[in-house]
Tab-separated table of C-alpha atoms and ligand atoms in Angstrom:
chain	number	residue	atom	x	y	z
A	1	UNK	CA	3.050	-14.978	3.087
A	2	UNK	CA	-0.259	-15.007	4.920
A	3	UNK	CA	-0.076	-13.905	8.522
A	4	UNK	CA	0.361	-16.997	10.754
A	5	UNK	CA	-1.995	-15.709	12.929
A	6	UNK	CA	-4.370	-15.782	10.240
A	7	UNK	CA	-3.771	-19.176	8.841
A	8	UNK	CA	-3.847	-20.621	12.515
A	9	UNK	CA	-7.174	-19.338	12.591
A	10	UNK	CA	-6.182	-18.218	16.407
A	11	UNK	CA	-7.610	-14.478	15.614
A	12	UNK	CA	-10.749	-14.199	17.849
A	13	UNK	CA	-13.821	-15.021	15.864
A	14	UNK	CA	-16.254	-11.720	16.465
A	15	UNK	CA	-20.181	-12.213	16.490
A	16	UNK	CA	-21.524	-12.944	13.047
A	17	UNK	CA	-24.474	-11.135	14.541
A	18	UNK	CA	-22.538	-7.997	14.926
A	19	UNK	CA	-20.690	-8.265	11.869
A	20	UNK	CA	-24.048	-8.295	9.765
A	21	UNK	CA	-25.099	-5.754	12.003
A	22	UNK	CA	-22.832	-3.612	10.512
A	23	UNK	CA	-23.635	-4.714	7.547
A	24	UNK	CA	-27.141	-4.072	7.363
A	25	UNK	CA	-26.868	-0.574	8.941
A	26	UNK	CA	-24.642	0.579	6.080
A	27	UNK	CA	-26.899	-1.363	3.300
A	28	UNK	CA	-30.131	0.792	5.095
A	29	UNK	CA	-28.511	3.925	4.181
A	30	UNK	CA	-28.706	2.919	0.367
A	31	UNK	CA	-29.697	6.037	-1.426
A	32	UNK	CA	-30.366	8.215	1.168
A	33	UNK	CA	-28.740	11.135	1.268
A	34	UNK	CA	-27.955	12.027	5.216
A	35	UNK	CA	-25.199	11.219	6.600
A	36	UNK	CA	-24.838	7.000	6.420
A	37	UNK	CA	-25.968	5.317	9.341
A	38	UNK	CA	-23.818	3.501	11.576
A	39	UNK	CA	-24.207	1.083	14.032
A	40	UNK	CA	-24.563	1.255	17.845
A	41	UNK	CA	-21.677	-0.013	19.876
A	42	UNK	CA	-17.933	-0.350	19.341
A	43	UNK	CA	-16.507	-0.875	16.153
A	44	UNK	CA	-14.695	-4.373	15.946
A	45	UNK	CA	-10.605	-3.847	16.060
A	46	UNK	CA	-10.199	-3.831	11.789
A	47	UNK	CA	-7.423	-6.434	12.481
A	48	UNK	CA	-9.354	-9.014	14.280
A	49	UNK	CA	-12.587	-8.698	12.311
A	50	UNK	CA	-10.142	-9.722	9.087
A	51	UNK	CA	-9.229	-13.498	8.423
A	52	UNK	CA	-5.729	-11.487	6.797
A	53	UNK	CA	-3.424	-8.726	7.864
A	54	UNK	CA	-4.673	-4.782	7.793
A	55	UNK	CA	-1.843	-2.414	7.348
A	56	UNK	CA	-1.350	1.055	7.549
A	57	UNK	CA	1.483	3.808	6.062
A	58	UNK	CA	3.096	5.583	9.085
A	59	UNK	CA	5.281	8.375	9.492
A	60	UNK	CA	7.754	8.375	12.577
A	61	UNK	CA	6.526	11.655	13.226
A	62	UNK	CA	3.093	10.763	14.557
A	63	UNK	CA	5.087	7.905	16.622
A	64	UNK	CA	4.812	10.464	19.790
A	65	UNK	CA	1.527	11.196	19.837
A	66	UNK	CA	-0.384	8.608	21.912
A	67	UNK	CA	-3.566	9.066	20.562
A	68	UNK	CA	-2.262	8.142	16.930
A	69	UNK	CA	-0.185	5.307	18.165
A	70	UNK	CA	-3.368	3.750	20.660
A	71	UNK	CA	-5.372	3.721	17.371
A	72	UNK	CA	-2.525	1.583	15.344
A	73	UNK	CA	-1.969	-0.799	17.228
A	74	UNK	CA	-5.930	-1.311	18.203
A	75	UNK	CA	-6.928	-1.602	14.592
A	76	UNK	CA	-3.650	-2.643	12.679
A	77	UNK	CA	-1.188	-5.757	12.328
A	78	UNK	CA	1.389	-4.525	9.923
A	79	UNK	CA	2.860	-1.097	9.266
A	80	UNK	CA	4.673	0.168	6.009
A	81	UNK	CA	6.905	3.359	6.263
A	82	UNK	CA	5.474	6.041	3.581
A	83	UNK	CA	8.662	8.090	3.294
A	84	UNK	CA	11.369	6.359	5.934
A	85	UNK	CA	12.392	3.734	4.189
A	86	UNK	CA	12.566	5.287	0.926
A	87	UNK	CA	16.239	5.778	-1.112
A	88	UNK	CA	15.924	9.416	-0.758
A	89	UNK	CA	16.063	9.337	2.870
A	90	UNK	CA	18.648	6.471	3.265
A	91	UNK	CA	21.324	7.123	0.797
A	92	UNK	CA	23.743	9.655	1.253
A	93	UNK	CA	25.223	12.194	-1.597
A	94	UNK	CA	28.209	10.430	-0.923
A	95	UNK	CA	26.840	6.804	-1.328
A	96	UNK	CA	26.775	6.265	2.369
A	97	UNK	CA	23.470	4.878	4.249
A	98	UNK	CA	21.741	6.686	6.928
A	99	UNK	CA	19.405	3.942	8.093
A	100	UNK	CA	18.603	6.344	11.463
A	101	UNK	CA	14.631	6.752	10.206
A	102	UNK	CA	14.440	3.389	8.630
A	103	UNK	CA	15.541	1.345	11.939
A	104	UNK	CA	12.802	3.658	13.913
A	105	UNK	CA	10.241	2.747	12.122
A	106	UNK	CA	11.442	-1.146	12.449
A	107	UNK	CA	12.050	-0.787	15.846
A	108	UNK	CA	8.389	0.173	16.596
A	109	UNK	CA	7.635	-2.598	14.246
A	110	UNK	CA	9.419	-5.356	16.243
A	111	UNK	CA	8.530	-3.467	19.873
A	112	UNK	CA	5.133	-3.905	19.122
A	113	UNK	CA	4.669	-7.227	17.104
A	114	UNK	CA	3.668	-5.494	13.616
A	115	UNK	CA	4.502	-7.191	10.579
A	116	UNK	CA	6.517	-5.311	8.851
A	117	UNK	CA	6.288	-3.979	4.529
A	118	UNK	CA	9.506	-2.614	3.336
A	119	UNK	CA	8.692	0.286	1.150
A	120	UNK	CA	10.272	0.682	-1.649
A	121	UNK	CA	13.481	-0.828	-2.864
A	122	UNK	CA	13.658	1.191	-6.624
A	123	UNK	CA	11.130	3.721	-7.627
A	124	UNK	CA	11.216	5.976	-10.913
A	125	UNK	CA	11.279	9.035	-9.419
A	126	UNK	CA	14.588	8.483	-7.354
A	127	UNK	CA	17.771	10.155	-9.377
A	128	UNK	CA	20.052	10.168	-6.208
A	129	UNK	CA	23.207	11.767	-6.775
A	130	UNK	CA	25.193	8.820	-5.633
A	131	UNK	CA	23.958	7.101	-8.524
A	132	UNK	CA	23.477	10.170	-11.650
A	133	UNK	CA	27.379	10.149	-11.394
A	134	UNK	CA	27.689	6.546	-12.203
A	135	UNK	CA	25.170	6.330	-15.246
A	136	UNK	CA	28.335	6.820	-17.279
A	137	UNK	CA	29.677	3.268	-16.183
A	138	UNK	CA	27.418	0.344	-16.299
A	139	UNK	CA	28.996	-1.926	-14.454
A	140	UNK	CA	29.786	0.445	-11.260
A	141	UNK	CA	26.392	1.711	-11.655
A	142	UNK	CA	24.957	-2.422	-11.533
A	143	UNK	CA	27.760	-2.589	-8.350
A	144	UNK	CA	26.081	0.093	-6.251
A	145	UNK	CA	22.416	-0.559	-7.565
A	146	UNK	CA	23.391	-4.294	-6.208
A	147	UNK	CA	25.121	-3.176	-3.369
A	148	UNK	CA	22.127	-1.072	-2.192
A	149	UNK	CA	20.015	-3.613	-2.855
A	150	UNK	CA	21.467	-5.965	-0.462
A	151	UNK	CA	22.329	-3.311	2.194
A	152	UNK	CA	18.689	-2.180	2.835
A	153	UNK	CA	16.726	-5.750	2.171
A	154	UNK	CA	19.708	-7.908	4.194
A	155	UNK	CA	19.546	-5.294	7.027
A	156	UNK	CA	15.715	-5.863	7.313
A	157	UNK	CA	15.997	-9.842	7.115
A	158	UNK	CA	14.063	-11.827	8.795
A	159	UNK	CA	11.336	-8.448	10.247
A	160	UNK	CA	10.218	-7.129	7.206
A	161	UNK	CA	7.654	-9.891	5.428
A	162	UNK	CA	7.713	-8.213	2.097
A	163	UNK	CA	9.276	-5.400	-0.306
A	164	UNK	CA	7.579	-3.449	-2.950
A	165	UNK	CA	11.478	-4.107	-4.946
A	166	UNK	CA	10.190	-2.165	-7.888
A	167	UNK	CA	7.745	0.766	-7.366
A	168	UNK	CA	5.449	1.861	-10.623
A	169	UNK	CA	7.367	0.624	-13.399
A	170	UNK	CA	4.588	1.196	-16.101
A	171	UNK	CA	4.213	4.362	-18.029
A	172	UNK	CA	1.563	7.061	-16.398
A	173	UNK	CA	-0.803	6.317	-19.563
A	174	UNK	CA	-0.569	2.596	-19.222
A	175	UNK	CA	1.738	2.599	-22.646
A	176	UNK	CA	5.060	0.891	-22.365
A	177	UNK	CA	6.881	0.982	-19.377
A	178	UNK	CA	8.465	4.132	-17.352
A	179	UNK	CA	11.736	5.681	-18.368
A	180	UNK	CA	13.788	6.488	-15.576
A	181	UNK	CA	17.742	6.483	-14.499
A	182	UNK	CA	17.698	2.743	-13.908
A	183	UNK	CA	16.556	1.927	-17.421
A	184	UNK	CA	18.360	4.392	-19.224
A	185	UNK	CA	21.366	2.516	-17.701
A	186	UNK	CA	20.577	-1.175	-17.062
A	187	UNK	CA	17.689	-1.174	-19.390
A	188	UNK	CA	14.179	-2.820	-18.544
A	189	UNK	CA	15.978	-5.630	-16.977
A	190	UNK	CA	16.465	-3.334	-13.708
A	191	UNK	CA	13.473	-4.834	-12.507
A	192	UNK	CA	14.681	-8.760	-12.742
A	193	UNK	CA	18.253	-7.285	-11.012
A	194	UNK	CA	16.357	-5.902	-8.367
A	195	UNK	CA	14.007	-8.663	-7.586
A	196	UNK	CA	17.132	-11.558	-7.939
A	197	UNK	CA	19.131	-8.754	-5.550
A	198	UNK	CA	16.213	-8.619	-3.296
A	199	UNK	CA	15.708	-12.111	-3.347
A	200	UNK	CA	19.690	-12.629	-2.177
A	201	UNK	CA	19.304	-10.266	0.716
A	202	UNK	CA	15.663	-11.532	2.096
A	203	UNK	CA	14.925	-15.196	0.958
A	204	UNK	CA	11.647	-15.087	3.020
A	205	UNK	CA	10.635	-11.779	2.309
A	206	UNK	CA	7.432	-11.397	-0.198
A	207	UNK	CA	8.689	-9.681	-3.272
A	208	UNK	CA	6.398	-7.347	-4.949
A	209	UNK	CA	6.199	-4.934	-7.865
A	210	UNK	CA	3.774	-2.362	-7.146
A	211	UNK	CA	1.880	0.231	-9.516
A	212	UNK	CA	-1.440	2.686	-8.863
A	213	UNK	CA	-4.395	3.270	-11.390
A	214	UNK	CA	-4.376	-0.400	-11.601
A	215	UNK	CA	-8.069	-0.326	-11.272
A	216	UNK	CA	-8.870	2.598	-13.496
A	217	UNK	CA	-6.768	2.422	-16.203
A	218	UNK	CA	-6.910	-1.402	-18.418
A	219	UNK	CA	-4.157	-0.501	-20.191
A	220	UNK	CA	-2.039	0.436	-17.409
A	221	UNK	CA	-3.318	-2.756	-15.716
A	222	UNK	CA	-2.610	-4.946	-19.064
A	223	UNK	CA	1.440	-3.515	-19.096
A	224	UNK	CA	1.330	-4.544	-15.393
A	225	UNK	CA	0.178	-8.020	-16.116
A	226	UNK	CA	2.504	-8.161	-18.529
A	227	UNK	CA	5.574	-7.175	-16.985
A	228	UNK	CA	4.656	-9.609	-14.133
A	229	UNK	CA	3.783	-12.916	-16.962
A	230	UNK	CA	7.510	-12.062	-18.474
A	231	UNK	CA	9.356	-11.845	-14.674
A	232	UNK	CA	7.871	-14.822	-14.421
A	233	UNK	CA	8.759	-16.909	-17.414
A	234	UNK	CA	12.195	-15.321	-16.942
A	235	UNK	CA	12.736	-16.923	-13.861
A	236	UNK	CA	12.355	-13.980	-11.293
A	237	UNK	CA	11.573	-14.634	-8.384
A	238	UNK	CA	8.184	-12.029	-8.263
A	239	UNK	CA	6.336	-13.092	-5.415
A	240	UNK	CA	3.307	-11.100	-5.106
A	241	UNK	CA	1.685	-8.144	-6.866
A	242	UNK	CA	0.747	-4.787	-5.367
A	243	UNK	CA	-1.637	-2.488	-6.138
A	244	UNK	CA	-1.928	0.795	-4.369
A	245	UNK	CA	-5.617	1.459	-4.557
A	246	UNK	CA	-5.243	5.319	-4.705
A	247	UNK	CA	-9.382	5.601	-5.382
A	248	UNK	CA	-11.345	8.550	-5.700
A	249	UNK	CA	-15.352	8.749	-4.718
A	250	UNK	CA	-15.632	9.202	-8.716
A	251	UNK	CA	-14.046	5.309	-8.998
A	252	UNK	CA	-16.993	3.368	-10.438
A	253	UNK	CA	-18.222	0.419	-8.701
A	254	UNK	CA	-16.964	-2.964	-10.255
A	255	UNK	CA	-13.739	-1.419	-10.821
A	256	UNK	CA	-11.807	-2.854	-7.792
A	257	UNK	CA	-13.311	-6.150	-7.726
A	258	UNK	CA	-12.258	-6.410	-11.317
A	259	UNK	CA	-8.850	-5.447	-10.908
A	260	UNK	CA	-8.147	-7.668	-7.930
A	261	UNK	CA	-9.700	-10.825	-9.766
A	262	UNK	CA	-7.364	-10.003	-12.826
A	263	UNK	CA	-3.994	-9.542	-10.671
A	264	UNK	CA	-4.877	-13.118	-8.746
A	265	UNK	CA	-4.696	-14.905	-12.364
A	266	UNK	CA	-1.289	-15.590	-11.745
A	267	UNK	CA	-1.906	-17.360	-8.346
A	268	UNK	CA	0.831	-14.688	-6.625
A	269	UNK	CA	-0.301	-12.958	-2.989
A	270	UNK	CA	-1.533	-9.802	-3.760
A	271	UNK	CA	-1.609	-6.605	-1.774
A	272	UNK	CA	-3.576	-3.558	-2.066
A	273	UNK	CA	-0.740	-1.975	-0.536
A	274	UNK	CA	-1.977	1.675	-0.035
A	275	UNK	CA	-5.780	2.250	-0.284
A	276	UNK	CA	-7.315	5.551	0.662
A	277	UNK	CA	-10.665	7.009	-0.954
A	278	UNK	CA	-9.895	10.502	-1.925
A	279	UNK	CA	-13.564	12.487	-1.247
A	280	UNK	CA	-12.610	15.218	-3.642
A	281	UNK	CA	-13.927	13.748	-6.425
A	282	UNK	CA	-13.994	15.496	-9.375
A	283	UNK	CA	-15.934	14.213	-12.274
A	284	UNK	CA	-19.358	13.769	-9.972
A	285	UNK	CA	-20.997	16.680	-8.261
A	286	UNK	CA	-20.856	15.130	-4.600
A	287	UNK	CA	-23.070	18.149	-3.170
A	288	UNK	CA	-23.144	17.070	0.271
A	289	UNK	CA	-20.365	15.514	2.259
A	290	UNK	CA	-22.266	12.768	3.901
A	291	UNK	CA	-22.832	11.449	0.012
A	292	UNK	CA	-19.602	11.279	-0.262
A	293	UNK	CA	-18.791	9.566	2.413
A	294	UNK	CA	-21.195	6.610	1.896
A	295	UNK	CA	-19.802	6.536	-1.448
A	296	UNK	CA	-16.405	5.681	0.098
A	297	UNK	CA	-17.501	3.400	2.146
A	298	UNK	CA	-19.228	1.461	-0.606
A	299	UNK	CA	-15.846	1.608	-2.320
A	300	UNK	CA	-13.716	0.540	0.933
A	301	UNK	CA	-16.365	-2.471	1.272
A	302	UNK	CA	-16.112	-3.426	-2.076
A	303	UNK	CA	-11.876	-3.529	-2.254
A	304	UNK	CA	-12.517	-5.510	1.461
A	305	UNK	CA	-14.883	-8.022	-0.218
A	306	UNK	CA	-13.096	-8.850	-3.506
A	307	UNK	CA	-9.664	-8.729	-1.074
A	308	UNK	CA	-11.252	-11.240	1.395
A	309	UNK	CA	-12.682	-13.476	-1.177
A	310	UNK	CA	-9.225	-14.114	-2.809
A	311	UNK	CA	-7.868	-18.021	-1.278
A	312	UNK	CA	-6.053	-17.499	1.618
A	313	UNK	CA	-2.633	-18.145	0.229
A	314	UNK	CA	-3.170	-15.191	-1.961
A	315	UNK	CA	-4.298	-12.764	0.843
A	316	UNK	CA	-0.652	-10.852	1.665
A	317	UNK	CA	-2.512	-7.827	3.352
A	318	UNK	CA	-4.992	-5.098	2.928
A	319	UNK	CA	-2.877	-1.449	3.933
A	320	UNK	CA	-4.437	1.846	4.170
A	321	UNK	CA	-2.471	4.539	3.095
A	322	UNK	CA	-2.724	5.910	6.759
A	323	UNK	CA	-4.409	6.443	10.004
A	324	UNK	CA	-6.241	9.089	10.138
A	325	UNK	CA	-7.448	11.504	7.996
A	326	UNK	CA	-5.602	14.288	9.340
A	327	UNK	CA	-2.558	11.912	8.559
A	328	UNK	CA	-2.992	11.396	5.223
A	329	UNK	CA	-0.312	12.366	2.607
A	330	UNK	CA	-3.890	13.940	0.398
A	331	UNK	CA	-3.730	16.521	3.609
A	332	UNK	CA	-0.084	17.464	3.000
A	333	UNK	CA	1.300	19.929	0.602
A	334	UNK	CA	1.169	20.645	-2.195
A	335	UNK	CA	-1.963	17.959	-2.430
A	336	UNK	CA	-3.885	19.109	0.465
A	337	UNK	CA	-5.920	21.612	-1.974
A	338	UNK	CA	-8.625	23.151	0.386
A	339	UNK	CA	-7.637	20.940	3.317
A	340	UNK	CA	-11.277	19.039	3.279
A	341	UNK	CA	-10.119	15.548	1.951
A	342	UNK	CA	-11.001	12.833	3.699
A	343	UNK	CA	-9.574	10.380	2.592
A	344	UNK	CA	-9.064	7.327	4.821
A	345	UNK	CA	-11.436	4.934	7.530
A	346	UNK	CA	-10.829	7.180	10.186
A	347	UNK	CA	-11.620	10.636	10.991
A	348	UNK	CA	-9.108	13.478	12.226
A	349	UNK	CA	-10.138	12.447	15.770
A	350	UNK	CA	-9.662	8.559	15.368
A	351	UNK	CA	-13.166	8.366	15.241
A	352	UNK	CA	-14.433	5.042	12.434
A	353	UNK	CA	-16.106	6.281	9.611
A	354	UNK	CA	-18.912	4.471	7.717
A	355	UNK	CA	-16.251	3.294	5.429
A	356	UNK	CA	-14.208	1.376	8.924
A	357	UNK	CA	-17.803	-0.074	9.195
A	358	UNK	CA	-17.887	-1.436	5.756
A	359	UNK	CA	-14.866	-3.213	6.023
A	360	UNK	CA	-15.364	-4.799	8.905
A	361	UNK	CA	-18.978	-5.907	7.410
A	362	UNK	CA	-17.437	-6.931	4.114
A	363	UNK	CA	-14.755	-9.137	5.559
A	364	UNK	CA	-17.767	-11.056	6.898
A	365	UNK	CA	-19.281	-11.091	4.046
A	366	UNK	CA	-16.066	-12.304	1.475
A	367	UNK	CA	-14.124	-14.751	3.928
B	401	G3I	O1	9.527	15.117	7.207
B	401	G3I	C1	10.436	15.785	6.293
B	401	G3I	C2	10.849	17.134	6.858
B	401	G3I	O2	11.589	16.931	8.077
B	401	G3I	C3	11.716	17.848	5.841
B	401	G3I	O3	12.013	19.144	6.299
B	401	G3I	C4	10.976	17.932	4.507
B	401	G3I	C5	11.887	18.555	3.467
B	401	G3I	O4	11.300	18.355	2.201
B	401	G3I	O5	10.601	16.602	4.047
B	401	G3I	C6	9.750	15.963	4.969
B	401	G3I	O6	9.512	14.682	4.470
B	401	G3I	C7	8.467	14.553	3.538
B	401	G3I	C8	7.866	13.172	3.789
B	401	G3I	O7	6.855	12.870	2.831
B	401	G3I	C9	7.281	13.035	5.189
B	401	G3I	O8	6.099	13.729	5.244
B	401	G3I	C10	9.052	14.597	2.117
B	401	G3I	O9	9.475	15.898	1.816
B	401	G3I	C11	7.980	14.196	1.114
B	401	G3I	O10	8.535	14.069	-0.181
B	401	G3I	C12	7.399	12.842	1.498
B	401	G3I	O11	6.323	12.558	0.612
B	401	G3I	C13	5.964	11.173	0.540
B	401	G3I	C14	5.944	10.773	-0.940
B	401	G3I	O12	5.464	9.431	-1.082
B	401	G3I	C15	7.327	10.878	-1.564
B	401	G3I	O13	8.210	9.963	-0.927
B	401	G3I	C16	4.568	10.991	1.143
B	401	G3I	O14	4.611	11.217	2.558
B	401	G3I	C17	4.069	9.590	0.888
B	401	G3I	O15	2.725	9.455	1.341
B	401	G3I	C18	4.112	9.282	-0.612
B	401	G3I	O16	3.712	7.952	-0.757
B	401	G3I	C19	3.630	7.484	-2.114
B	401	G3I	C20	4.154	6.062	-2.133
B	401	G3I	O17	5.478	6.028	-1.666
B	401	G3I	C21	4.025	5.468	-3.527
B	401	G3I	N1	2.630	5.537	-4.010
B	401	G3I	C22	2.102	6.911	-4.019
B	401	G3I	C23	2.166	7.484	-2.595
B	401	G3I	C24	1.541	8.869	-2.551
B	401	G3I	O18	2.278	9.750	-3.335
């Protein structure tokens, strides 16, 4: 589903002249080693200067801070929840829903015109008591895993535009799919249930399987392919394919671009549903930060490009995995290592980074 203001075309057009300013700034900085240079001037809002939606993870716990929220809603069109709307915040030991967090985060949503990602139906690493005491008996368990379904997807009907149903359903190593309490008891067919479940709840909602090390790993990106080729020929109604972008500044160039091509064989929207460049690479010896940094934003403009360059009908949204980089789950325990990642498009102080300026020049560049 491509964001109406998008496809309308009504988004205001910014100066070519300033979008290949940008552009050339950041390509002048190519192999240099200070800090990259970036333009004079204001950077263009990231969600008018795309022809598609630009998303970002929140967590209702920045929602009162005014400085966070003024930088959202200036650069961003669609929000996804990275812990609210999860299972292990909304079901209850007992089986009951607590959808307190859940309808915040909506709320905000709908009070400020954001589209709104539902994140995540089913995920591997969920064993919620409610359910571990049903593995015994199939067809309760396939009652509540149906019943949940419908609760959290119906209750969002109609706001949120998509759901990543299934979350990383293919093995670590890219061999064979996950095991995990909802195959051990329906078997691999939990991820048809849940997408036909979804489907019942939210018949306009975008319905996405979503997996990370897509662009890293070809085997992991071959099972994801696919799973997605068999939902399909089964008659599931898969309706876009996510993939979380988790990069690092050691992610070689080509590798995004590559990725995205492969997941828009099947002609499904795709979303890179949670992108953030980790600077802490590992296997390259980054010695100064501002290398880093350009090497980010060469990445960032490169996953912008290949996004923007997919045809419009395939363009579901572009999210960052956060804010700022002070907000970013690679800052949080027990990730946040020596505290120095920074990992997203803007700084701790909401400031853009060279990698904000090579979006906005590569969504020139692709669209
Ligand atoms: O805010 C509560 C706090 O009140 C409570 O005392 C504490 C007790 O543990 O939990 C706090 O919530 C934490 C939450 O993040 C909010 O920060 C949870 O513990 C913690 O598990 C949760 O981590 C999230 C993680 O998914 C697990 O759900 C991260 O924020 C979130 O960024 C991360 O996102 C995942 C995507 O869903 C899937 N792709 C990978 C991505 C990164 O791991």
């Amino acid at each position: 589903m491509v964001n109406a203001e998008a496809r309308s075309g009504s988004r205001p057009q910014l100066s070519r002249r300033l979008l290949l300013g940008s552009a050339l700034a950041l390509t002048a900085c190519k192999g240099r080693a200070q800090a990259p240079a970036m333009p004079s001037g204001p950077l263009p809002p990231l969600r008018q200067a795309a022809p598609f939606s630009v998303g970002a993870a929140i967590n209702v716990g920045a929602l009162d801070d005014p400085a966070y929220t003024g930088l959202l809603l200036a650069e961003f069109d669609q929000v996804t929840a990275d812990w609210q709307m999860k299972m292990e915040v909304i079901l209850n030991p007992d089986g009951g829903f607590d959808f307190t967090q859940p309808d915040a985060v909506a709320g905000f949503a709908a009070r400020h015109g954001l589209r709104l990602h539902g994140h995540n139906l089913i995920w591997y690493t969920y064993r919620p008591p409610a359910f571990e005491r049903l593995a015994g008996d199939r067809a309760a368990f396939a009652a509540a895993y149906r019943n949940y379904i419908l609760a959290v997807a119906g209750r969002y009907r109609g706001q949120a535009v998509g759901w990543d149903v299934v979350n990383e359903p293919v093995a670590e190593d890219g061999i064979g799919y996950r095991d995990c309490l909802w195959r051990q008891v329906l078997g691999m067919e939990y991820v048809a249930r849940a997408l036909h479940d979804a489907r019942e709840a939210a018949p306009d909602a975008v319905l996405f399987v979503n997996d990370y090390n897509l662009e890293s790993n070809p085997n992991k990106l071959a099972g994801f392919m696919r799973l997605a080729e068999q939902l399909l020929s089964a008659g599931a109604p898969l309706g876009g394919l996510g993939t979380q972008a988790h990069l690092t500044v050691d992610t070689q160039p080509g590798q995004v671009r590559a990725c995205i091509r492969t997941l828009a064989t099947l002609g499904l929207p795709i979303h890179v549903s949670e992108l953030d460049v980790s600077t802490r690479g590992r296997r390259l010896d980054f010695s100064d930060p501002a290398s880093r940094l350009d090497k980010q934003a060469r990445l960032v403009g490169e996953t912008a490009e290949a996004f923007a360059a997919l045809p419009e009908r395939q363009r579901y949204a572009l999210t960052t995995w956060g804010v700022r980089d002070q907000d970013s789950w690679l800052r949080r325990a027990p990730n946040a290592g020596d505290g120095s990642d920074r990992p997203l498009l803007f700084d701790d102080a909401g400031a853009p980074k060279p990698a904000a300026w090579a979006f906005v020049a590569a969504v020139g560049r692709g669209s």
